Each structure stands twice: as C-alpha cells, then as structure tokens.
Coordinates of C-alpha atoms and ligand atoms in Angstrom, one line a residue:
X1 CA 2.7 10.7 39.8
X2 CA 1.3 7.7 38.6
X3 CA 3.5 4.8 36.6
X4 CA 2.1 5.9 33.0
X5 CA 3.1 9.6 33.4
X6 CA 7.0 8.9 35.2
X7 CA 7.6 6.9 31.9
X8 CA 6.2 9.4 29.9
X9 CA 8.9 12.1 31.5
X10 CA 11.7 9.5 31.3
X11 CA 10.9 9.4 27.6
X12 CA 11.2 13.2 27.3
X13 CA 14.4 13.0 28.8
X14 CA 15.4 10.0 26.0
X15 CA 14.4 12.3 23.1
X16 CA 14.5 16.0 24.0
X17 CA 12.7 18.6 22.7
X18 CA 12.8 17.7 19.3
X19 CA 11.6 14.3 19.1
X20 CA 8.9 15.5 21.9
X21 CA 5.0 17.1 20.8
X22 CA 2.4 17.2 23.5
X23 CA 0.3 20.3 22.5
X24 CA -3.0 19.3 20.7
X25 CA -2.2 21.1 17.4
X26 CA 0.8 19.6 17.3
X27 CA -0.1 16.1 17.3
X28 CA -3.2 16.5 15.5
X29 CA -1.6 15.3 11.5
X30 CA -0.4 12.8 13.8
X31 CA -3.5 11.2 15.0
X32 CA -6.1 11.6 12.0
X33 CA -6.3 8.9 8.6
X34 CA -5.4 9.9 5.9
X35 CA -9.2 9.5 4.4
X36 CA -10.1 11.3 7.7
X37 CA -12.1 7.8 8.7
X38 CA -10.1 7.6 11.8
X39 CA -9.1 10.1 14.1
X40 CA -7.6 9.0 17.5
X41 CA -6.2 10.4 20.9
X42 CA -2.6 10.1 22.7
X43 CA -0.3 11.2 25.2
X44 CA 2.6 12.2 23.3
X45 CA 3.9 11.7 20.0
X46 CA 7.7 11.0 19.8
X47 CA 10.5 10.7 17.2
X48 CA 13.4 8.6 18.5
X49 CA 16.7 9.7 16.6
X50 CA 18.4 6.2 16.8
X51 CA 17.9 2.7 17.0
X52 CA 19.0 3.4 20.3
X53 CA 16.9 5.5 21.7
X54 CA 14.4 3.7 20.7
X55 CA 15.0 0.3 22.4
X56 CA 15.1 2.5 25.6
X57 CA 11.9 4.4 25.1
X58 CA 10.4 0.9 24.0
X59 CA 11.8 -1.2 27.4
X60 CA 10.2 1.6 29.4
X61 CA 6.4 1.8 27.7
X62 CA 7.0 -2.3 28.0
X63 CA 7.6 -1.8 31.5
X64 CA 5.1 1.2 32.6
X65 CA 1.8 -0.6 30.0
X66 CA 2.3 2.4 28.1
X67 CA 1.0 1.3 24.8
X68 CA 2.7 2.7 21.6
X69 CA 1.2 3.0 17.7
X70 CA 4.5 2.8 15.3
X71 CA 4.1 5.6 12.4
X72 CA 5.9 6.2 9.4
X73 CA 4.4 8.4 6.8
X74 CA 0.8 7.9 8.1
X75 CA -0.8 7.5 4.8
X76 CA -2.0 3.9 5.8
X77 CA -5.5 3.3 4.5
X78 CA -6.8 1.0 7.4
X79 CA -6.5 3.0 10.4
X80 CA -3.3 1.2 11.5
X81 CA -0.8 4.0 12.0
X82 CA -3.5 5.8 14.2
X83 CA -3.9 5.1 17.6
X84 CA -6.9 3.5 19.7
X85 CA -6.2 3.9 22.6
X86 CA -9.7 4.3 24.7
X87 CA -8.0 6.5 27.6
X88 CA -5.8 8.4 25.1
X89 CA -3.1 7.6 27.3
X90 CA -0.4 6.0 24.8
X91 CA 2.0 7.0 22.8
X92 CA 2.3 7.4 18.6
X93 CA 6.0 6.6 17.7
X94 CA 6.9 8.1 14.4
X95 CA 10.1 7.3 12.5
X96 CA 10.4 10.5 11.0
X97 CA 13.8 11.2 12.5
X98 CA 15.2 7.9 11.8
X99 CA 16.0 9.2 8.3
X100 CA 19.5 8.3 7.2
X101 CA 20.2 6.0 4.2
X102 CA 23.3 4.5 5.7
X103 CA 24.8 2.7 2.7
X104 CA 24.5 1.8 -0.8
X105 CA 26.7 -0.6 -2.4
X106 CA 26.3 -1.1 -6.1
X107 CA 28.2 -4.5 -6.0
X108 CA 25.9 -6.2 -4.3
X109 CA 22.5 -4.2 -5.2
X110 CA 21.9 -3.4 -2.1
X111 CA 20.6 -0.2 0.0
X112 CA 20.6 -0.2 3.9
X113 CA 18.0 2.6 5.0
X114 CA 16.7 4.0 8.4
X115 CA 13.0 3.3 8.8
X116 CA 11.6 6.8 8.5
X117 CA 13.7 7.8 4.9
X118 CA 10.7 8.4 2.2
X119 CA 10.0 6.0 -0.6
X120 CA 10.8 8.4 -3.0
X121 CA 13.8 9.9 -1.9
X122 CA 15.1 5.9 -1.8
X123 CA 14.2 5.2 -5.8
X124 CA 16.3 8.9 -6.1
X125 CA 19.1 7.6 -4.4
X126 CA 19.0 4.5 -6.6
X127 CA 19.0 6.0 -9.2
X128 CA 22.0 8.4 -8.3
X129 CA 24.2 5.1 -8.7
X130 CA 22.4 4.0 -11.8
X131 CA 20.0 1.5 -10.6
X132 CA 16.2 1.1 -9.0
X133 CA 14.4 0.7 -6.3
X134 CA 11.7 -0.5 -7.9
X135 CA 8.2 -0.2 -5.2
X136 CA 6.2 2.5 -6.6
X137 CA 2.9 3.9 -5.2
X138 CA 0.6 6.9 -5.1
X139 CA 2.1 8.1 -1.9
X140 CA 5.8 7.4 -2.4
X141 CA 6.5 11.2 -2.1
X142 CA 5.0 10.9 1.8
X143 CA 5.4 6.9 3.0
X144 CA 8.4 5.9 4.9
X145 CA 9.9 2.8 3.9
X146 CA 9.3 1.2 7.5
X147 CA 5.6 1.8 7.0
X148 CA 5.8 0.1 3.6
X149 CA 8.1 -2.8 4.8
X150 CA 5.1 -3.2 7.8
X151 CA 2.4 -3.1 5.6
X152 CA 4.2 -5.6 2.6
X153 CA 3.0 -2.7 0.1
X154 CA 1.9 -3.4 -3.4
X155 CA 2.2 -0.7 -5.4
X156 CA 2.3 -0.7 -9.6
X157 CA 5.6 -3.3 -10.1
X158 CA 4.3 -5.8 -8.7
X159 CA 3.7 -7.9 -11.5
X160 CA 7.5 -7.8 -12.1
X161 CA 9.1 -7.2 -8.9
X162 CA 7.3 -8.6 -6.2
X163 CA 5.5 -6.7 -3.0
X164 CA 7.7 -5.0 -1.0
X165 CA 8.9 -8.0 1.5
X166 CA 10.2 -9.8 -2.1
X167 CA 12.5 -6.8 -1.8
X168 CA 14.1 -7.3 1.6
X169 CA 17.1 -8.3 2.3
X170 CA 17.3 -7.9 5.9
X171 CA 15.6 -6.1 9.3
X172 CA 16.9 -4.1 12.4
X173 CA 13.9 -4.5 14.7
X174 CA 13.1 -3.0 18.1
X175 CA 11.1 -5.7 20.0
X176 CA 8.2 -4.9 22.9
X177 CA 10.2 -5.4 25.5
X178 CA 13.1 -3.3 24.1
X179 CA 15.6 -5.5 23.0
X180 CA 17.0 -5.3 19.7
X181 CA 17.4 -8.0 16.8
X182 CA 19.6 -6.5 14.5
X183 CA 18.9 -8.9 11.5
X184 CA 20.7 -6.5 8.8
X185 CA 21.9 -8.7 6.3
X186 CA 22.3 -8.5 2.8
X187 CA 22.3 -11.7 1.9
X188 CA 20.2 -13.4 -0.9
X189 CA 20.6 -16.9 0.3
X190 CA 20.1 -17.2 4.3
X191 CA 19.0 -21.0 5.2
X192 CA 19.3 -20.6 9.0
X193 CA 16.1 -21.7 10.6
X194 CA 12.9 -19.5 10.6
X195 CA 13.2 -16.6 8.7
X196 CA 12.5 -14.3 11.1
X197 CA 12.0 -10.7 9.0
X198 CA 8.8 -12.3 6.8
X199 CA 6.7 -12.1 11.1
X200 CA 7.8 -8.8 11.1
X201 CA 6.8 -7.8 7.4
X202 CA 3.1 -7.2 6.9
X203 CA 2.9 -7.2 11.0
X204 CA 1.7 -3.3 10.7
X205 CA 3.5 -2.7 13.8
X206 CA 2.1 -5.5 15.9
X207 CA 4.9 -7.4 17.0
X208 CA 7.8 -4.2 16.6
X209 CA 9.4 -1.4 15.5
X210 CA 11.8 -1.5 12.2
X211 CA 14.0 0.8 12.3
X212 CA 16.4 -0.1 9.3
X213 CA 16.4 -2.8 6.6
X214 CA 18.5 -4.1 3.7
X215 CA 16.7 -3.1 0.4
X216 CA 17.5 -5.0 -3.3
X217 CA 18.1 -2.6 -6.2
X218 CA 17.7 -4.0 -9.7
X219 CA 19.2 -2.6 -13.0
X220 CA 17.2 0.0 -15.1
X221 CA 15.5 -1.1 -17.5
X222 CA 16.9 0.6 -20.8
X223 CA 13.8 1.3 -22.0
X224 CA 10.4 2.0 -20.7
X225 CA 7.1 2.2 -23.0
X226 CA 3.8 3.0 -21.7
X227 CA 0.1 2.7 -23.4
X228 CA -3.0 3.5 -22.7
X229 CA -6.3 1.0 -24.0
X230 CA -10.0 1.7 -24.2
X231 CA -12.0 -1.9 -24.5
X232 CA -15.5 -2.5 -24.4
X233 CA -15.0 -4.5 -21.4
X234 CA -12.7 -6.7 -18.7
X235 CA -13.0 -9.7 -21.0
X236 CA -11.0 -8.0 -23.4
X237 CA -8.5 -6.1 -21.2
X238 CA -7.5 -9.4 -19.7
X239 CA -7.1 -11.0 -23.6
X240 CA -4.6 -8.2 -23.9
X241 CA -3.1 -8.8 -20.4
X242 CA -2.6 -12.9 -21.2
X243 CA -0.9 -12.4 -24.7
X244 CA 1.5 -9.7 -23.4
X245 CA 2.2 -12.6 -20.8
X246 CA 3.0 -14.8 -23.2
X247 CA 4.7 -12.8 -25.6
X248 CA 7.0 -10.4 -23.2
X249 CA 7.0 -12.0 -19.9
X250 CA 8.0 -10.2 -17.4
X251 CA 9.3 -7.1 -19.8
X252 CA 5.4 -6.4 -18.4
X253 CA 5.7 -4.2 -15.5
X254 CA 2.2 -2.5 -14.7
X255 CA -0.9 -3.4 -16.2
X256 CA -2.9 -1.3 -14.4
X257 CA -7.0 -1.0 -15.0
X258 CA -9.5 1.5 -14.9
X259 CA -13.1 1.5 -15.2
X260 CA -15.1 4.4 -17.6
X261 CA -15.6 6.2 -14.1
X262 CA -12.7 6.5 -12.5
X263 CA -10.8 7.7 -15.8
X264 CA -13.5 10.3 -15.9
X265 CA -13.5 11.8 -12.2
X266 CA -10.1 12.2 -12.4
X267 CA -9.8 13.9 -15.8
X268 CA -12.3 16.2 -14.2
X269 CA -11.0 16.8 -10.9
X270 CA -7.4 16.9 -11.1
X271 CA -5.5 19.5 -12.6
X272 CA -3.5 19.0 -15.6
X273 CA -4.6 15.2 -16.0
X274 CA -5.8 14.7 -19.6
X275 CA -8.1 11.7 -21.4
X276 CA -5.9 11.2 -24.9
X277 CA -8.7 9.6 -26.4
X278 CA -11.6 11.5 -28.2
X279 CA -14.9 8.9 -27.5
X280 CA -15.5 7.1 -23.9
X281 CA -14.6 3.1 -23.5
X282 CA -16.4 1.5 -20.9
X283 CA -12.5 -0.1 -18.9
X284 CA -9.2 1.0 -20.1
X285 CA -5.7 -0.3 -19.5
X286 CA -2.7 1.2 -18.6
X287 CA 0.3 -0.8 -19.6
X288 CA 4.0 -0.4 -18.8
X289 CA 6.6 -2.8 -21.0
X290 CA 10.4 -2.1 -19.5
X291 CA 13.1 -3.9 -21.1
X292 CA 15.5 -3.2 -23.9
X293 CA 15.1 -1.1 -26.7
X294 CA 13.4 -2.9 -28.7
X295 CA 10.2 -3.3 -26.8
X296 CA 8.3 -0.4 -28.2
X297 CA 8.2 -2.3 -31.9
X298 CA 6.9 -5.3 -29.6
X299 CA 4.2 -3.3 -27.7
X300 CA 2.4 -2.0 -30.5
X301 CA 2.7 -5.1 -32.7
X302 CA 1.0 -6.2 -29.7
X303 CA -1.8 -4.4 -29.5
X304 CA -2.0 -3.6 -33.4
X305 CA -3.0 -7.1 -33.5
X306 CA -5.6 -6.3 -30.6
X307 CA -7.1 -3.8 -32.9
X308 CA -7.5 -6.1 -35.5
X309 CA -8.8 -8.6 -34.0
X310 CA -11.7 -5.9 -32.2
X311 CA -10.3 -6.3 -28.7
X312 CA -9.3 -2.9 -28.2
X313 CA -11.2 -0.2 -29.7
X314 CA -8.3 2.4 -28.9
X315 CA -4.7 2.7 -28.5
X316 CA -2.3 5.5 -27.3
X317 CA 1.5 4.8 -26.9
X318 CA 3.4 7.9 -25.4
X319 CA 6.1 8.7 -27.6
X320 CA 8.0 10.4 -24.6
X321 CA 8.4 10.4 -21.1
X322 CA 6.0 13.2 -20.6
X323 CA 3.3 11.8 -22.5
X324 CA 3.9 8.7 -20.4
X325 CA 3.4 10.3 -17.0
X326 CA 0.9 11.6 -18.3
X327 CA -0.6 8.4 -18.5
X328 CA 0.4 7.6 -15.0
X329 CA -1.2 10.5 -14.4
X330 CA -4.6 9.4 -14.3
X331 CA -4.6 6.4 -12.6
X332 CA -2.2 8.3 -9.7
X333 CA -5.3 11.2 -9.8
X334 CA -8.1 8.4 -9.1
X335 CA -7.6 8.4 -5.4
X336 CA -7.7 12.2 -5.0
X337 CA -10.3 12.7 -7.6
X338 CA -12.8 10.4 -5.2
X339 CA -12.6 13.0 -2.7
X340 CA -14.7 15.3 -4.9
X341 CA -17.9 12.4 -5.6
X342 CA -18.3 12.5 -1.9
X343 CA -18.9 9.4 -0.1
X344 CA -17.2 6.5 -1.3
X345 CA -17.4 2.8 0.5
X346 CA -14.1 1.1 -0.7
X347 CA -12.4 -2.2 -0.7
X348 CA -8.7 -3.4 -1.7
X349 CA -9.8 -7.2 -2.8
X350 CA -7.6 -9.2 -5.1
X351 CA -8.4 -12.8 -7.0
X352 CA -7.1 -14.8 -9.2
X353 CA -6.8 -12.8 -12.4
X354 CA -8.6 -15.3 -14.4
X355 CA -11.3 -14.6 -11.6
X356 CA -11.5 -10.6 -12.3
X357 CA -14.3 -10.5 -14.5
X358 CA -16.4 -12.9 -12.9
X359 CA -15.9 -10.6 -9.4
X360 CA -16.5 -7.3 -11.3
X361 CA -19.8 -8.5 -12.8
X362 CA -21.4 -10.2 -9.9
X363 CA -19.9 -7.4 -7.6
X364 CA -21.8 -4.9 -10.4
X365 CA -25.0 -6.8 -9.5
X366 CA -24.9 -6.8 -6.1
X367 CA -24.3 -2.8 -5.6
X368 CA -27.2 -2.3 -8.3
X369 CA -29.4 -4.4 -5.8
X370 CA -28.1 -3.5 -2.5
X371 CA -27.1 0.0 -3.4
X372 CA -29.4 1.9 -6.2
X373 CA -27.8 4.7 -7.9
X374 CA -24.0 4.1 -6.4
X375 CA -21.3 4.8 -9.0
X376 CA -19.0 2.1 -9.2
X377 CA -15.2 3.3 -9.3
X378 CA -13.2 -0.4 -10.0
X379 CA -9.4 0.6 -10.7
X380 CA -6.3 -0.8 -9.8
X381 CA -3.4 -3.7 -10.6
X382 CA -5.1 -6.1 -12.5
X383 CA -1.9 -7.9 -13.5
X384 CA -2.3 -8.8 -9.9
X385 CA -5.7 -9.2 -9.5
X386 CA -5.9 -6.8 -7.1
X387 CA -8.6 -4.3 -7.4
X388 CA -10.0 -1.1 -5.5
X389 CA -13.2 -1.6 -5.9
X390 CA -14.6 1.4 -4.5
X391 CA -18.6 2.9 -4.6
X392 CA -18.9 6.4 -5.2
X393 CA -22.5 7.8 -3.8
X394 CA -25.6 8.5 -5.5
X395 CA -25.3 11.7 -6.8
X396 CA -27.6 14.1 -4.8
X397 CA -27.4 11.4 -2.0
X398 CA -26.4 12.9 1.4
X399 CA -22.9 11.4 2.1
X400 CA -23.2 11.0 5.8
X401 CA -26.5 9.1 5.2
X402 CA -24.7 7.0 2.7
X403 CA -21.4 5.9 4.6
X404 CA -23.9 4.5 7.0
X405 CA -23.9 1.5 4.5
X406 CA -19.7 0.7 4.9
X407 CA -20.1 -2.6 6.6
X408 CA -23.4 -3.8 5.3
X409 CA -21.8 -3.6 1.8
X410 CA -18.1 -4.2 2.6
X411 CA -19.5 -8.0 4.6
X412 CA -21.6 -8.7 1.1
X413 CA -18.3 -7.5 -1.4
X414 CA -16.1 -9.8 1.1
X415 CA -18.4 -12.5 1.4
X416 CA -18.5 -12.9 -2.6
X417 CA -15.0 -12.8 -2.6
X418 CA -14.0 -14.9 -0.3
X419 CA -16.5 -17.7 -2.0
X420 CA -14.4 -17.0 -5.0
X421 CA -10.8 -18.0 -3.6
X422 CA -10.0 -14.2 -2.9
X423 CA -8.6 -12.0 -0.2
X424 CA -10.6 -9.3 1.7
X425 CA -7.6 -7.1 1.9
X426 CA -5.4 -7.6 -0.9
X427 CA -2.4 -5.0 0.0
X428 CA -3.7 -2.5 2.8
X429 CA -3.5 -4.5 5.8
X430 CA -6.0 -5.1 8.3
X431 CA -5.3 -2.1 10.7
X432 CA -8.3 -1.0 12.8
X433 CA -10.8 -1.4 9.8
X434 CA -10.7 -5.4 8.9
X435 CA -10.3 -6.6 12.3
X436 CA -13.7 -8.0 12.2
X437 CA -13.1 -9.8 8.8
X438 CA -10.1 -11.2 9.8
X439 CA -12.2 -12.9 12.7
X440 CA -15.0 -14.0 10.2
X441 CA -12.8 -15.0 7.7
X442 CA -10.0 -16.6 8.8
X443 CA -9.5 -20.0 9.9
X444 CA -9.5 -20.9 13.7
X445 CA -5.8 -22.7 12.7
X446 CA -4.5 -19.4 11.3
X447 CA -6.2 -16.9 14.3
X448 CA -4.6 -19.2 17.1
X449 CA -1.0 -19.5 15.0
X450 CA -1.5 -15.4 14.8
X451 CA -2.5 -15.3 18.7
X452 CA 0.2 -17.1 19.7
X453 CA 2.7 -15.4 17.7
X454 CA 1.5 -12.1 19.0
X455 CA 1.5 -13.3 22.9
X456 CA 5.2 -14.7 21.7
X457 CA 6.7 -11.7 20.7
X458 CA 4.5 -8.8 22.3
X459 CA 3.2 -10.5 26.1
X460 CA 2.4 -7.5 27.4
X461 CA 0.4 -6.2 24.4
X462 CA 2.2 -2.9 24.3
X463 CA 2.9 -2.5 20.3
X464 CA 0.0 -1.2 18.5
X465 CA -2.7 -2.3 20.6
X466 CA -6.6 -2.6 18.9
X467 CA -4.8 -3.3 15.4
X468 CA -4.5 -6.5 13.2
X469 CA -5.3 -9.3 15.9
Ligands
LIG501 C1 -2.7 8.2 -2.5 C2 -2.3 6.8 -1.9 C3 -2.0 5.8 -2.7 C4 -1.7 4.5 -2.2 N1 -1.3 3.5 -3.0 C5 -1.0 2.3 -2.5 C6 -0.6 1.2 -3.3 O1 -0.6 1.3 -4.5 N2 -0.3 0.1 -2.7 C7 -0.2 -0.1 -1.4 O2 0.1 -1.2 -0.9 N3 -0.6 0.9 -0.6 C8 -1.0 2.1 -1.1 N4 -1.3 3.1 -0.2 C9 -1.3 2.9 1.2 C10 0.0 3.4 2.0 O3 0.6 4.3 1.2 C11 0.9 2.2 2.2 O4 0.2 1.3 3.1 C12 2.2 2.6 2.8 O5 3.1 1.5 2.7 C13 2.2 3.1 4.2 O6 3.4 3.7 4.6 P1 3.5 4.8 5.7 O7 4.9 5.1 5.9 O8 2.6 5.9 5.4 O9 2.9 4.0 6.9 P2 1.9 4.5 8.1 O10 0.6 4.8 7.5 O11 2.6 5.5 9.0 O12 1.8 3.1 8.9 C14 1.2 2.0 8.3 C15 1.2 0.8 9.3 O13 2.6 0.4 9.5 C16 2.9 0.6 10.9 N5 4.3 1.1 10.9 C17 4.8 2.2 10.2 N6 6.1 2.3 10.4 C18 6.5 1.2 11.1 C19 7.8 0.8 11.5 N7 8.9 1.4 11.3 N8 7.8 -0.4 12.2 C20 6.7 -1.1 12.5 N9 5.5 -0.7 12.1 C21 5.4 0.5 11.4 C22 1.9 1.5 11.5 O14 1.7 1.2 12.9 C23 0.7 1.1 10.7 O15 0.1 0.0 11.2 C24 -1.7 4.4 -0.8 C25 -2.0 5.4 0.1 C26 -2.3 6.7 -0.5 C27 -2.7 7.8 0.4

C-alpha cells in the first residue's frame, strides 16, 4: 500500500460511510462546474461532520501529500471548487455535513453558522427572529455560506451592505497542517494585531478550511420598493443612479443594470419571467429603495422627475411584493437564460462607476472588431461597477468553434480594463480560470506578498492545489 492510499483508508475510518463516495457516479456533481467548463478527477470525496473531524482528516492529507479541493455548494464560476489534480489522486472536501446554525443572538445581531448551512436557509433563519442576513445572490438556494465567505461574494446588496467579508464577524478555520484557529468572535471592534479572518476571506480555499463563522444581521428594512427603467442608454441610467445617491443614500439597495439583450433572452427563455413594458429600451435599471415607509413617494418623485427631464423613457414601480420579484425575476433569469444562446465568452469586471460607460462603449467596439456578429449580454451591479459582461455567439455560429476565442477576447476585455483603473475579476475569484491574469496583471510586490503568505500558511501545498496562486 502506498502512503497516498493508507491515508485515504484512515480517512474512511474518520468519516464513515456517510461522509465517504468513491464510486464514479457518485462523485461526478462533485467534480464538474457549474457552467460545465471544468470537469476534474479525485480519489474520494468526503464530508467531515465536525470541526473535528476535520482537523484530523486535514493533519493526515498534510502529512500523506494528499492534496484536498474545499467545496461548499459548488456553484463557483471559476473552476475553484473543482479539483486539478493531474493524477486524480486527491481529495474534494465538501462542507455539506457541517450544517448546523449553532446560535443566533438577536442582542448582539449576530448568527454563528457551520460552513456548509445554505445561504438561503441563513436569510430564513434571520428572518425567523425578525432581522436579515442581508447577502443575496442567484444561487443563494444552493451556495453554502463557507463558499461565499471564501470567495468574498458580491451579490445585489452590495451597494448598501458591503461584500460578504463586511459581514463577518469572526472565523473557525481548519489550517493545512490540521490545527485549528478557532477565531469565533463576535465582536465589532477587535484591535489585536493582524486581523487574521480578512487572509482567509476571498482565499477560495487556498490557505484553509472554514468551517463556522460569526455572521452580522441588520434590521429589516420596513419597507422595500422596487422599479424597473428603460433608458436610451448607460449615460442616463447612471444620471438616475447619481441623483438617487444623493437624494436617498444608502435607502438605495440594488441598482442593478441590464442591457436590451439580456432582458430579452430571459423573458424568452425562462418561464414565467415577464417584460412589464410594451416597446424595447436599449439598458434598463432595476432599482431597490429599502427604508421606511415613506420611500415609495420618494422613488417615484425620483424618477417622475427622470421622465421629465427625458432620461428615462419608462418606469414601472411594483405595487406589491409579487410584482417586485417579478422584477427580480429577470435579472435572476439572465444567467440561466444564456444557456439557451449557446456559447457565451464571459467576464465579471468592475470599475469605477463613473468609468461604466466609457468600458461598455469601448468594450462594444472591440467585440464588433474582434468578434463580428457576437451578441453582447452586459448585466449586473452597476451601483458597484461591477458588470458581467458576457458575449453571446453569432447566431448560426458553431458554439465549439466560437469558445475557441475565450482567452483571445477575455486578454483584450482585461487589458482595456485594467488601463482603465479596473479589476479583471470583480467578485468571482480567480480559481482555475484567471490564474494567468493574476500573473499578468498583478504587481511582482503583490504576487511575492501572495507567495509568501501561501508558503506561510500552506508549506506543503496541500489545500487546493492549481487554484488562485
Ligand atoms: C446562478 C448563479 C448566480 C451567481 N451570482 C453571484 C453573484 O451575484 N455574486 C457572486 O459573488 N457570485 C455569484 N455566483 C457565484 C457563486 O455562487 C459564489 O461564488 C458563491 O459564493 C460560491 O459558494 P459555493 O458554496 O457554491 O462555493 P463553491 O463553488 O463550492 O466553492 C467556491 C470556492 O470556495 C472554496 N470553498 C468552498 N467552501 C469553502 C470552505 N468552507 N473553506 C474554504 N474554502 C471553501 C472552494 O474551494 C472554491 O475555491 C453565482 C453563481 C451562480 C451559479
């Protein structure tokens, strides 16, 4: 028996049938992307059941060079959560087990959560004791909270709330060599040397495993009022976006954009997702004011005025809450509905937001002249500046044929924004797919600081090897 496969019986015996798969189809949901981009090969996939078990399953990989690929809900969009291992001979760890939500104290606004409990079942349990978990995404019904806290997700608060790290409190971390920093605070004000949760935060698995964390809750809002705009272009969407700025502040809680495209594919694809408005606008907005109860006389004052003054060519508030996810309807579809336009060649970029329309122009002219006949599909949190700016193919145009073109058009989408003051990878991560940007991109001072922190904290290069650095 060699090293590899003793340690792989020791960890049968750690977590027992039920935390063990082995058999092909078993694993298989286990070790393919979400998009189906990556699809990857392992030993064993395993499900600790306690923080516990998994410092002893994680000193032993340590030990044996039994690599391991940390997984929550596995809808990562970089090929992070799937392993790469070129012998197929580590290990996927999935949190899946580690689903209790150990306490919830309303006093303090707190929540402490095991790493594998789904978003959504979090913002329920929130709201069971009157408050919210505010980080809200497309996938919240199938993303564990570890895999948000290790990818910092974004999500459609951000403008109001922060990305998920602003919403951690405090970390229980299983380290490489299976020692255990249990880092479970809930404190708001913590001024005792490095702050040690932000390495692991964003880290997509690289440097441990979290396995529980302190989460804030926030009061609800007493009020929520959603809209939908069509404008004639980004100029005038972002008008909109600077006077509710000024006039509500953060009472603005999405302001989510979408080009005429995406609106389109996903009114036509998805079921039961409906355009309110008669004639087609070339972007629209999707804006959330939540506040008091006042705020729906502000929001359309708001964008009365935007009528007037011709920056808006149509409005539609939602007079209930069924109108209004509705509305949320369509921008949740987009994803999906991308799936049915074949090909697409995406990126997750974000700039300044007084940059957007600059980016969306030039970025225009560079797929007309780079990539004739591709269907441009810009949506996303424009409040942010974050936007998917994703290239649907030709029609007709054979879709293997045309993902041939992913890097050639992802290196000339980067490069421009880079040379605009952006980020390459505004709130997916860098997983397996922006490794090589990270290396053209990045500073030589900020690779070596990442290097060394990675040889600091994970020597032996077991935790999600072939990802981030
Ligand atoms: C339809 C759809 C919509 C989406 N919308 C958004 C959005 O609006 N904003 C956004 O930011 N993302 C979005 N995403 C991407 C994805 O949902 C997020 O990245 C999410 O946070 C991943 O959580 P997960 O549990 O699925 O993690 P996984 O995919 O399982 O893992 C993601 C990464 O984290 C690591 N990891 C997972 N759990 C742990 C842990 N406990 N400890 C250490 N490392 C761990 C993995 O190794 C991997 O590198 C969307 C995805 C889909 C499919």
């Amino acid at each position: 028996m060699t090293n590899q496969s003793i340690a792989l019986q020791k960890i049968q015996n750690i977590v027992g049938p039920q935390g063990w798969i082995e058999t092909k189809g078993g694993m298989e949901p286990y070790l393919r992307e979400w998009r189906g981009r990556y699809q990857g090969a392992a030993a064993a996939v395993i499900s600790p059941k306690s923080t516990n078990e998994m410092a002893r399953v994680l000193k032993i990989c340590n030990k044996a060079g039994l690599g391991v690929v940390p997984q929550g809900g596995n809808t990562g969009l970089v090929g992070g959560g799937v392993p790469d291992f070129p012998g197929g001979d580590g290990i996927v760890i999935s949190t899946q087990r580690l689903n209790v939500i150990r306490d919830i104290n309303p006093l303090n606004q707190t929540m402490t959560v095991e790493a594998g409990v789904i978003l959504a079942h979090i913002q329920q349990a929130a709201k069971d004791v009157g408050l919210l978990f505010p980080l809200s995404l497309g996938a919240e019904g199938t993303c564990c909270i570890g895999g948000n806290i290790s990818t910092n997700a974004g999500g459609v608060q951000v403008l109001r709330y922060g990305n998920t790290r602003d919403l951690v409190l405090g970390l229980e971390v299983v380290l490489a060599d299976g020692r255990t920093w249990d880092g479970l605070r809930s404190l708001r004000k913590d001024n005792t040397g490095y702050d040690l949760k932000h390495l692991f935060m964003g880290a997509e698995g690289s440097l441990g495993i979290i396995t529980a964390a302190v989460l804030k809750l926030y009061s609800r809002p007493q009020a929520k009022e959603t809209a939908l705009c069509g404008c004639a272009n980004a100029g005038n969407l972002l008008e909109i976006f600077q006077r509710l700025n000024t006039s509500v502040g953060n009472t603005l809680s999405a302001f989510e954009i979408m080009n005429r495209f995406s609106l389109e594919i996903a009114v036509k694809h998805v079921l039961a997702v409906n355009n309110p408005f008669e004639n087609p606008h070339s972007q629209y907005a999707l804006i959330e004011l939540s506040g008091h109860d006042g705020i729906r006389s502000t929001l359309k004052y708001i964008l009365d005025q935007a009528l007037e003054d011709g920056l808006i060519a149509d409005a539609f508030i939602a007079k209930s809450r069924a109108e209004s996810d509705q509305l949320w309807a369509i921008r949740h579809a987009i994803p999906e509905a991308q799936k049915h336009e074949g090909g697409s060649i995406k990126h997750d970029i974000s700039v300044p937001v007084s940059s957007i329309e600059e980016f969306l122009t030039r970025a225009s002219d560079l797929v007309e002249a780079n990539l004739p006949g591709g269907r441009i599909c810009a949506f996303g949190h424009a409040g942010d500046g974050n936007i998917h700016f994703n290239i649907s193919q030709p029609l007709g145009a054979d879709t293997d044929a045309y993902l041939k073109n992913w890097d050639t058009i992802n290196r000339i989408i980067h490069d421009l924004i880079v040379s605009i003051g952006g980020s390459f990878s505004a709130e997916h991560g860098i997983g397996q797919m922006k490794r090589g940007d990270l290396k053209r991109y990045k500073s030589d001072v900020e690779l070596d600081l990442m290097r060394a922190l990675k040889k600091a904290l994970d020597p032996c290069n077991t935790m999600n090897p072939g990802k981030v650095i």
